[in-house]
Coordinates of C-alpha atoms (C1' of nucleotides) in Angstrom, one line a residue:
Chain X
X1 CA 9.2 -20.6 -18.6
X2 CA 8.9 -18.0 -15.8
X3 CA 8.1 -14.8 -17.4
X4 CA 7.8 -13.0 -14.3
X5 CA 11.3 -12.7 -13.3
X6 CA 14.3 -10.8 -14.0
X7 CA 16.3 -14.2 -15.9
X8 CA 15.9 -13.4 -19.8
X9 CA 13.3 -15.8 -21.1
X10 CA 16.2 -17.0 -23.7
X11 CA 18.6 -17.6 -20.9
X12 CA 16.5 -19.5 -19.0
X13 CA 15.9 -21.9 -22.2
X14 CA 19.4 -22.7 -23.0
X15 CA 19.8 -23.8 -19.4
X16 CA 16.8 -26.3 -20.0
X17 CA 18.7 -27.3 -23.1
X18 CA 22.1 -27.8 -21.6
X19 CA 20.1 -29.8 -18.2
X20 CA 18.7 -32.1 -21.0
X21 CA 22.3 -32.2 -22.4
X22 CA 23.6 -33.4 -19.7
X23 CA 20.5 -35.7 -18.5
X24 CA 21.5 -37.7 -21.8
X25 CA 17.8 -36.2 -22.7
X26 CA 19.4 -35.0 -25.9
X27 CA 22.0 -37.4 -27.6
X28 CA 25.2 -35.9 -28.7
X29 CA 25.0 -36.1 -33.0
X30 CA 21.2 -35.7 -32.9
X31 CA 18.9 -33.3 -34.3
X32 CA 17.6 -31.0 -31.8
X33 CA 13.6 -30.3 -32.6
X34 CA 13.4 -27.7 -35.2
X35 CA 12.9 -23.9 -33.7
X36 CA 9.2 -23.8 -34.7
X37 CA 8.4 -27.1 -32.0
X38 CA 10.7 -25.5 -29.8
X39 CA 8.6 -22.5 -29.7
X40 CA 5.7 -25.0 -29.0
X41 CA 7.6 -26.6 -26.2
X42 CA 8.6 -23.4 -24.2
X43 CA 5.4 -21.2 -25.3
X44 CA 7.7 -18.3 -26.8
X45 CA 8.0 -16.9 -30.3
X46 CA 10.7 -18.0 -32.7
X47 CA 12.5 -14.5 -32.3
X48 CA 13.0 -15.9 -28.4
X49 CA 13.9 -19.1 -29.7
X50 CA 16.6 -18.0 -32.1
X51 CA 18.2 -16.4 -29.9
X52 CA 18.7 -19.3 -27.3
X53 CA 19.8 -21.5 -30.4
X54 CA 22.2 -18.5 -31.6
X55 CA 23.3 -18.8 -27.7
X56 CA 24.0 -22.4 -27.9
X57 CA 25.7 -22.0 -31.1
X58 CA 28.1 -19.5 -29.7
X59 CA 28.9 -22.0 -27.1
X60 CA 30.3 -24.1 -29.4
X61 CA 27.6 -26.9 -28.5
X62 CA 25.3 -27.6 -31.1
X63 CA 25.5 -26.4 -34.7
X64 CA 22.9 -25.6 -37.4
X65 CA 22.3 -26.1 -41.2
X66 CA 20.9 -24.4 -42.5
X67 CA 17.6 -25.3 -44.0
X68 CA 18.4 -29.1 -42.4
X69 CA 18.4 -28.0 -38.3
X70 CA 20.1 -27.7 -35.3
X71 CA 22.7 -31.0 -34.2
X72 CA 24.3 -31.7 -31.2
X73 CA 28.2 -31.6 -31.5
X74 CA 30.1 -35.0 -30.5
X75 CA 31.7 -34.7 -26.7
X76 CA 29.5 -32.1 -25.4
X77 CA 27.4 -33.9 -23.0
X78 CA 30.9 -35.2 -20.8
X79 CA 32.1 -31.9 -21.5
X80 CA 29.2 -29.5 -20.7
X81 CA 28.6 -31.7 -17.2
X82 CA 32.3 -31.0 -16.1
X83 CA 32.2 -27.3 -16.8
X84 CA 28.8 -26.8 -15.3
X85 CA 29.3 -28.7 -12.1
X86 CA 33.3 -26.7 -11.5
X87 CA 30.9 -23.7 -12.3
X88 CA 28.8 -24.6 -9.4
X89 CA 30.9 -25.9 -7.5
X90 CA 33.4 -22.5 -7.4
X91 CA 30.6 -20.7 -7.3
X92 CA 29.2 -21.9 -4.4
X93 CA 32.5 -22.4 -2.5
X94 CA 33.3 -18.8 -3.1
X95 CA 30.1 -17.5 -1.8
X96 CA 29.9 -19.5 1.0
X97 CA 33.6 -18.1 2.1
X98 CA 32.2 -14.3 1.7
X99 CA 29.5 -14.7 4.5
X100 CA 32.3 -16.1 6.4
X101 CA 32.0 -20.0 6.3
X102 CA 35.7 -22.1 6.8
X103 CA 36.3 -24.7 4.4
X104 CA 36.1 -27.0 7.1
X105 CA 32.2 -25.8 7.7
X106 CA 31.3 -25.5 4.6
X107 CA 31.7 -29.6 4.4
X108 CA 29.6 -30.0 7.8
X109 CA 27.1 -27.5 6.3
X110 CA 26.9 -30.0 3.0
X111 CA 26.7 -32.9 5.0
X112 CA 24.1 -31.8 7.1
X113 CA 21.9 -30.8 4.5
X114 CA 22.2 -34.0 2.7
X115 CA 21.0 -36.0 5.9
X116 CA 18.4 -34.3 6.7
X117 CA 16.5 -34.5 3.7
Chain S
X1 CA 30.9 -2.1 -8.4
X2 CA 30.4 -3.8 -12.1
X3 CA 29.0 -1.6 -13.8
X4 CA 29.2 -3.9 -16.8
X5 CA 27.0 -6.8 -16.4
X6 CA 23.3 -7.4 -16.1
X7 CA 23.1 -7.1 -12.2
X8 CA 21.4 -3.7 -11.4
X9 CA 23.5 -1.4 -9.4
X10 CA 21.3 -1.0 -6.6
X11 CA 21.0 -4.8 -5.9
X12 CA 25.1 -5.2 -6.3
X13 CA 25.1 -2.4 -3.4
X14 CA 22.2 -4.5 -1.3
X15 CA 24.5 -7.6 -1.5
X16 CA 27.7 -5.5 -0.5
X17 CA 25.9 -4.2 2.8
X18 CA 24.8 -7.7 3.4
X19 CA 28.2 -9.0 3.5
X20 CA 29.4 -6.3 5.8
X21 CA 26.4 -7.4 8.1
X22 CA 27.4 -10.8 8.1
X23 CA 30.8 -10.0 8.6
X24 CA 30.1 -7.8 11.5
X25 CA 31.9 -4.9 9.7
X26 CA 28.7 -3.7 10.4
X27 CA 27.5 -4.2 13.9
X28 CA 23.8 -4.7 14.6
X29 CA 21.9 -1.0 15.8
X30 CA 24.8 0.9 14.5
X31 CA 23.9 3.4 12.4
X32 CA 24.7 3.1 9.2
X33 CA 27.0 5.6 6.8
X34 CA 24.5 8.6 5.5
X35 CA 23.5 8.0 1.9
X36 CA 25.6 10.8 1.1
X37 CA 28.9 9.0 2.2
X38 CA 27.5 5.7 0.9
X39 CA 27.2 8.0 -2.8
X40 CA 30.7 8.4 -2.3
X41 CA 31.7 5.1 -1.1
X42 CA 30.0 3.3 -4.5
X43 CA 30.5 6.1 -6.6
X44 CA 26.7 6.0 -7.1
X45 CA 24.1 8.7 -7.8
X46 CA 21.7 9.5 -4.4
X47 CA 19.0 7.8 -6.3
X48 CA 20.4 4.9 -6.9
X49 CA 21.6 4.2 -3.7
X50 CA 18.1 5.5 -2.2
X51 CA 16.7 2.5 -3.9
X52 CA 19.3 -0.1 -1.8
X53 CA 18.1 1.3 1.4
X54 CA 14.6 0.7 0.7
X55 CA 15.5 -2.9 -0.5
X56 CA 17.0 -3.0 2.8
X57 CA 14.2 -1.3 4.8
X58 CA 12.0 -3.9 2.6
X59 CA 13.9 -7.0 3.8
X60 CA 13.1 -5.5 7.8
X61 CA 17.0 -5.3 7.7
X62 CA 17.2 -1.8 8.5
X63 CA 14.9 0.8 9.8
X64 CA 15.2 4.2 8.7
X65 CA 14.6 8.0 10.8
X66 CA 14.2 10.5 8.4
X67 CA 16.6 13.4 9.3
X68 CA 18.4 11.2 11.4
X69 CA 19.8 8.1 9.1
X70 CA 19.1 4.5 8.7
X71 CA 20.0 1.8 11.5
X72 CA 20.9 -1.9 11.6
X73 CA 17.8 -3.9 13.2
X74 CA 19.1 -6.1 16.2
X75 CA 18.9 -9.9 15.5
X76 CA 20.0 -9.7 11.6
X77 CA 23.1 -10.7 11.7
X78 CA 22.6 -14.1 12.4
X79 CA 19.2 -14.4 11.0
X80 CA 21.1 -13.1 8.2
X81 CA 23.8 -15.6 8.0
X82 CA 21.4 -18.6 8.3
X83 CA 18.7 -17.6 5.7
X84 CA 21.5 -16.7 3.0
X85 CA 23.5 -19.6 4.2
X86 CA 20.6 -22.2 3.8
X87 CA 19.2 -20.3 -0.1
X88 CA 23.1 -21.3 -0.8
X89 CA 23.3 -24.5 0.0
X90 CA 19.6 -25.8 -1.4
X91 CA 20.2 -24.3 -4.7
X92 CA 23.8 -25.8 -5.0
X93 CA 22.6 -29.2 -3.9
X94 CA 19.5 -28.8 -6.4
X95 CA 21.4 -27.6 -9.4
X96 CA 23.8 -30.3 -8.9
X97 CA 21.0 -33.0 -8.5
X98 CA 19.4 -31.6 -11.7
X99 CA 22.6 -32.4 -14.1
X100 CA 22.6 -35.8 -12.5
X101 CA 24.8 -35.9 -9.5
X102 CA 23.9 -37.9 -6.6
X103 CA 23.9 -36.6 -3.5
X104 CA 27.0 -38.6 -2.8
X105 CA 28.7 -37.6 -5.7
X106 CA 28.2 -34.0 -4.7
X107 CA 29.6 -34.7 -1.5
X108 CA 32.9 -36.2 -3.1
X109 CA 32.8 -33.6 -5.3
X110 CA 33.2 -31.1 -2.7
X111 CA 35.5 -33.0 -0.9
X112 CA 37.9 -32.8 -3.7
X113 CA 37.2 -29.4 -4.7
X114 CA 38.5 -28.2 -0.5
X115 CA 41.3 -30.4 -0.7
X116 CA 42.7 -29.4 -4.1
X117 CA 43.6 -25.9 -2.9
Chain U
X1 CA -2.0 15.2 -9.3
X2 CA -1.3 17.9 -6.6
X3 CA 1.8 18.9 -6.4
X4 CA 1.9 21.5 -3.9
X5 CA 1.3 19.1 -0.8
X6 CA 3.3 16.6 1.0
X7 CA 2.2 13.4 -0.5
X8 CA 4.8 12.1 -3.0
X9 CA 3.3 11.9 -5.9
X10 CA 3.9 8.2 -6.5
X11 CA 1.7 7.8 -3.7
X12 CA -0.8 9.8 -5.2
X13 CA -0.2 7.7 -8.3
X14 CA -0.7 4.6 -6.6
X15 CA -4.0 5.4 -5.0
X16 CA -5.8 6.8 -8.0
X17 CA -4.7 3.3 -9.7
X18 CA -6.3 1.3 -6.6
X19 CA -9.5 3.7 -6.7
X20 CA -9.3 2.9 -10.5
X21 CA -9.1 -0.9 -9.7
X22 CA -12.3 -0.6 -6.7
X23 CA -14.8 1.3 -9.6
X24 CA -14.1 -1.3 -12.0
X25 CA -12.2 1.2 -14.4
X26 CA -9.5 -1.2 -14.8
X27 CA -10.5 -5.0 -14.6
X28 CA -9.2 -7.9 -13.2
X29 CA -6.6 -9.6 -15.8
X30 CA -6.3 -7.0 -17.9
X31 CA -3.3 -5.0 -18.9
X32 CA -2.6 -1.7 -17.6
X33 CA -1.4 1.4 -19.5
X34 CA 2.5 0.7 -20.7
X35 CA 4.2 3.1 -18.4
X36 CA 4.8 5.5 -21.3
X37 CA 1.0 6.2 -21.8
X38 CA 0.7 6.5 -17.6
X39 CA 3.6 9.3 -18.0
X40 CA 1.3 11.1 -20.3
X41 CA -1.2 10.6 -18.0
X42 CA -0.1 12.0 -15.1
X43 CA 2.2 14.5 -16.4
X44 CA 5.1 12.7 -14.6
X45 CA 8.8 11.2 -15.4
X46 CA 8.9 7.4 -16.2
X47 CA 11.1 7.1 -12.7
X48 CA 8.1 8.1 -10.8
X49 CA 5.6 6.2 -12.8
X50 CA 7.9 3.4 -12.4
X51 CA 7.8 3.5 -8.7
X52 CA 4.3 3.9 -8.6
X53 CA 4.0 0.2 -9.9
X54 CA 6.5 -1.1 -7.6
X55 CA 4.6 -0.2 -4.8
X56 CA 1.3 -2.1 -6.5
X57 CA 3.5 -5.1 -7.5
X58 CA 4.6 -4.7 -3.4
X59 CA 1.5 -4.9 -2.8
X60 CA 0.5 -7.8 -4.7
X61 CA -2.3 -6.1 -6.8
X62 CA -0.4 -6.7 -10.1
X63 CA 2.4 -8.2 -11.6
X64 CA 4.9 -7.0 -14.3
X65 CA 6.4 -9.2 -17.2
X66 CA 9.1 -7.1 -18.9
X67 CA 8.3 -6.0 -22.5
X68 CA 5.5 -6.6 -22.1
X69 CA 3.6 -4.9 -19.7
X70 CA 1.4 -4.9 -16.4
X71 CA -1.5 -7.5 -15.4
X72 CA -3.9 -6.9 -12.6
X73 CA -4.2 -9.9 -10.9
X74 CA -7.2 -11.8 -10.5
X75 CA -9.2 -11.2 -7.2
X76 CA -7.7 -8.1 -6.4
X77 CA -10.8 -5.9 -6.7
X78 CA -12.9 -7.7 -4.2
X79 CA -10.5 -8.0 -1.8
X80 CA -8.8 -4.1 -2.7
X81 CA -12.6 -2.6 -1.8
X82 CA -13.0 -4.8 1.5
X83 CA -9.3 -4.6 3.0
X84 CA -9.5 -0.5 2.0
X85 CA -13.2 0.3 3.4
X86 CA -12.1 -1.7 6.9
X87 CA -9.2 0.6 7.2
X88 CA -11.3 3.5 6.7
X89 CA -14.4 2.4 8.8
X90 CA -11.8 1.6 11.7
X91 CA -9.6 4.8 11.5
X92 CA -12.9 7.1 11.4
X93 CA -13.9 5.5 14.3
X94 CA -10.8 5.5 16.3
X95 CA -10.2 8.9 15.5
X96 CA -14.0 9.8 16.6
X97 CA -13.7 8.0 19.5
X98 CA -10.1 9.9 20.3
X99 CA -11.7 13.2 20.3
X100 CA -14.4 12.1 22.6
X101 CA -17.8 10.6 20.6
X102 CA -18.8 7.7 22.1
X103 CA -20.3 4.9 19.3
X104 CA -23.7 6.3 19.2
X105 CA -22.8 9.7 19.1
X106 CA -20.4 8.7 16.2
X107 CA -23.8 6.9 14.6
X108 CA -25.9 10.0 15.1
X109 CA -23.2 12.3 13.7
X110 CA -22.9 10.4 10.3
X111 CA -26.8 9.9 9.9
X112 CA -26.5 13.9 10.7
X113 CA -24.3 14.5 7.8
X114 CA -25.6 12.4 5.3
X115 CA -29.2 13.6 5.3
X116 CA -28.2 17.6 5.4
X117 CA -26.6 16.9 1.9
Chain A
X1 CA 5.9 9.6 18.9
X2 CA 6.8 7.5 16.2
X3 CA 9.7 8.4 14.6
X4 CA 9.8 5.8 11.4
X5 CA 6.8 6.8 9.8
X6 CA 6.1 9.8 6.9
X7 CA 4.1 12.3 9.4
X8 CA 6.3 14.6 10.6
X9 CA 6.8 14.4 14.1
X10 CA 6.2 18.1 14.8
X11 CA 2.5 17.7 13.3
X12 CA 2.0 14.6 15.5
X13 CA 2.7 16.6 18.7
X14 CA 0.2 18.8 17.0
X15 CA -2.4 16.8 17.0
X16 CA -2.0 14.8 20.6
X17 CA -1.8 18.3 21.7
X18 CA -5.5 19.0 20.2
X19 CA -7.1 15.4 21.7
X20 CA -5.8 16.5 24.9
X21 CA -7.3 20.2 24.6
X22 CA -11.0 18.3 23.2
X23 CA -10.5 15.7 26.4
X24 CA -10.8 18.1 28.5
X25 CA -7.1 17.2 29.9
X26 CA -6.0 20.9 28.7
X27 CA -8.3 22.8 30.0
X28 CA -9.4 26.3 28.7
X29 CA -7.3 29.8 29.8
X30 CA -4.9 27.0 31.6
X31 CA -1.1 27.6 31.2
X32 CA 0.4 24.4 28.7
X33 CA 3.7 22.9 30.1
X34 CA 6.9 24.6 29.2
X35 CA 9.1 23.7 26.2
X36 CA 11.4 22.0 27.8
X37 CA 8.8 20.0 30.1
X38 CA 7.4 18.7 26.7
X39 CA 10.7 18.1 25.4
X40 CA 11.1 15.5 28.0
X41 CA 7.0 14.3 27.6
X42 CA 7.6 13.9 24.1
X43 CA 11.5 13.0 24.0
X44 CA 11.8 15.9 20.7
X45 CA 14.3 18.4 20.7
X46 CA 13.4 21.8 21.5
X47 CA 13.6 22.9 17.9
X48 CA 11.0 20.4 17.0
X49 CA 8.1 21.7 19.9
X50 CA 9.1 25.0 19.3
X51 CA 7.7 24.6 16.0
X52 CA 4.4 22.4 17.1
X53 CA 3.8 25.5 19.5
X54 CA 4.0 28.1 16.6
X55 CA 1.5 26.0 14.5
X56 CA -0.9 25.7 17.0
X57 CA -0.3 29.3 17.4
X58 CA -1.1 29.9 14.0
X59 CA -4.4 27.8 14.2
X60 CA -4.9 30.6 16.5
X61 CA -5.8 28.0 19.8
X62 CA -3.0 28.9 22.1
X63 CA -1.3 32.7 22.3
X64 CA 2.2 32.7 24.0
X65 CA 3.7 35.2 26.1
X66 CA 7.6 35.5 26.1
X67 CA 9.0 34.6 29.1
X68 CA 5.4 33.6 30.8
X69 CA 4.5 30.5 28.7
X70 CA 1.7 29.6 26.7
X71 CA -2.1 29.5 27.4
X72 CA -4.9 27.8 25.8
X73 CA -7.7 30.3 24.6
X74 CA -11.0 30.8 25.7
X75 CA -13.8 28.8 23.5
X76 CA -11.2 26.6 21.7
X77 CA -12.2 23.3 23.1
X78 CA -15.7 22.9 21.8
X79 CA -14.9 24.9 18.6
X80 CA -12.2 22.1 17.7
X81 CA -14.4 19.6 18.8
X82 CA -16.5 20.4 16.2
X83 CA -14.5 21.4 13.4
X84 CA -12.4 18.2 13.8
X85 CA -15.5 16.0 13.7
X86 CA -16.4 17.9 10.6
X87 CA -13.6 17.2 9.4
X88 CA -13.4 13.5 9.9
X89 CA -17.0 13.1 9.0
X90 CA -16.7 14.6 5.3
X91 CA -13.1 12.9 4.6
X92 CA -14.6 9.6 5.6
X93 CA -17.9 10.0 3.6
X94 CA -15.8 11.3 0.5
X95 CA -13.6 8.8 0.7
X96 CA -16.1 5.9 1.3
X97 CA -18.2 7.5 -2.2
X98 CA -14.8 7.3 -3.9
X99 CA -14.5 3.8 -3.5
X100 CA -18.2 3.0 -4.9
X101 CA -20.5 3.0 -1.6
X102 CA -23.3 4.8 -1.4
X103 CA -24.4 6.9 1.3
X104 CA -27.3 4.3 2.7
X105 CA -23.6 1.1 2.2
X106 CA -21.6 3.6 4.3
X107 CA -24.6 4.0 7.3
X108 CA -24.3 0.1 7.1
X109 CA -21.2 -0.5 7.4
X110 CA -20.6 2.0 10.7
X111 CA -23.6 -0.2 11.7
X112 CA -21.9 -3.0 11.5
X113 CA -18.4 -2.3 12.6
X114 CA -19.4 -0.6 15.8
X115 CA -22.0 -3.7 16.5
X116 CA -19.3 -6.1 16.1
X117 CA -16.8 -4.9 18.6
Chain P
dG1 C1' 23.3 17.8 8.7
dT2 C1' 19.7 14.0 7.4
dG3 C1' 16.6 11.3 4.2
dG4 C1' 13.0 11.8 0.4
dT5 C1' 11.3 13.1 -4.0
dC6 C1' 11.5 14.6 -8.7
dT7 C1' 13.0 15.9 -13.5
dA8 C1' 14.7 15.3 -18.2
dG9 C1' 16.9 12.7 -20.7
dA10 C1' 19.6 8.7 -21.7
dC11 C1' 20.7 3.8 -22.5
dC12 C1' 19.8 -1.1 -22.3
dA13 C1' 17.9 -5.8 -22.8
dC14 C1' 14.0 -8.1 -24.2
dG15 C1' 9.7 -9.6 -27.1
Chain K
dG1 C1' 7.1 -1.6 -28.7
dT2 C1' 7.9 -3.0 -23.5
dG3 C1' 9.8 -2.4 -18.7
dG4 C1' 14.2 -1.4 -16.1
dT5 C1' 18.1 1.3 -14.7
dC6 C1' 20.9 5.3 -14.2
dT7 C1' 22.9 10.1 -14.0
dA8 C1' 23.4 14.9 -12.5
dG9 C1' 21.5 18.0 -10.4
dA10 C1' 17.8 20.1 -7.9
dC11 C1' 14.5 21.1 -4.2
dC12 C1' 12.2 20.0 0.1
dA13 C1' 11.0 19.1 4.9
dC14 C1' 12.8 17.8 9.0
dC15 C1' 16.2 17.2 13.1

DNA sequence: GTGGTCTAGACCACG
DNA sequence: GTGGTCTAGACCACC
């Protein structure tokens, strides 16, 4: 975790879970790792950790039992990659428009990044 | 400005001036409205918009004459345009690559994305 | 602090923390005062205390983590008493040198007033 | 003069006024330069020499007479000469003990630093 | 008129 | 508890 900038600790852990999510890193049905090797995992305390689960909960991708753990709902991981990457792709669209950017060189700009790497 | 999400105000009001830079609303060693107008203009305290200029002045975008106002350096329009340009374009690419696009796929995905407007 | 003179006070602020830092009041890797305690301290607002760690964290010299507190970094002290003596040593100089000493008369001058005391 | 930074420009016209009275390029019971000439030397408006001439007027090292001009007094160059040094001389040694050197470290280090140029 | 600094108190999100 | 942000209004020095 980066603790020195302005991202809240707890938002930057659900995006880890979510990436693993979609990596296939976490399989949809399966029991996440409870909070307490979570907390091991990410170097936070549980109060941190509970609040990325309740986070993820409210997102309607995982749910928890209590006293049993935290599960991965069926149909997330197709689901969650869709949204994220229409997410970043508006996003980035959008943005790209503002500071004045066609449509047209917004591809170029894409392309030529991807070559020159 | 959005006064309801997590973004401070001040930074909101650095982004805004930005895209009037890169827009050429504002043209390079114009001065720049007083930070009494610019109170008006954002509906801001003097404080708080204090704080954007000297982000500003930070970024050696502007340079600012006490008793006289603050002034657009030459040379950051374009310098502007290319550095916010490229920080678009690598973290898009990346934060596609990291939920498992290739860099094809993000290429196709764009495509489609233009088009479908 | 003084404030009947022209130097802001977070100015002020942000020297006697470096002077603090240099005598090896405050040592590297520790924590610093929460910002409440400094207000006491100083007799100031929590604004102005606030912007008095900006300016260190500009400066490199420590770093913040939010709720939390403020770390000095490693290594500052060293470099903090070098990088502030050479600024001192060249100004006094200059400045000597402006008013018409030439280096041995400057040499002279300080064995002068070091002795009378 | 240099109009970005904090010391006001009126007090820098004071002081390249004094190095020019202890060079010797002002000389004693001479007639300064109108206002308006040193407008145009210092590219200030009027309102800003008048008030570098009252100051020095005040330090009591020039005396104006309306509708004559102004005139450096008798005695004032070495007299400056000296109190500035003094001046310089304690500030630097203060400033040098505040930081932890003692007064045989600071002989050193003007050792040093005027060796090495 | 300009920018710069400050207070006193408030509210917020985070750990 | 921590740091971070903001307001409303004030005062100042300077051009």
């Amino acid at each position: 975790m980066n603790f020195a900038d302005n991202i809240p600790i707890y938002v930057q852990i659900v995006n880890k879970i979510k990436e693993s999510i979609i990596n296939n890193t976490l399989k949809e049905g399966q029991k996440l790792p409870s909070v307490r090797e979570y907390c091991q995992i990410f170097q936070v305390t549980s109060l941190t950790m509970q609040r990325a689960i309740k986070e993820l909960e409210g997102e309607e991708i995982i749910t928890t039992v209590k006293g049993v753990g935290s599960f991965l709902k069926e149909g997330t991981q197709k689901q969650l990659k869709y949204t994220v990457s229409k997410t970043l792709l508006k996003e980035f669209i959008n943005n790209m428009e503002k500071i004045g950017f066609s449509k047209e060189e917004i591809l170029n700009k894409i392309k030529e990044e991807i070559e020159s790497d």
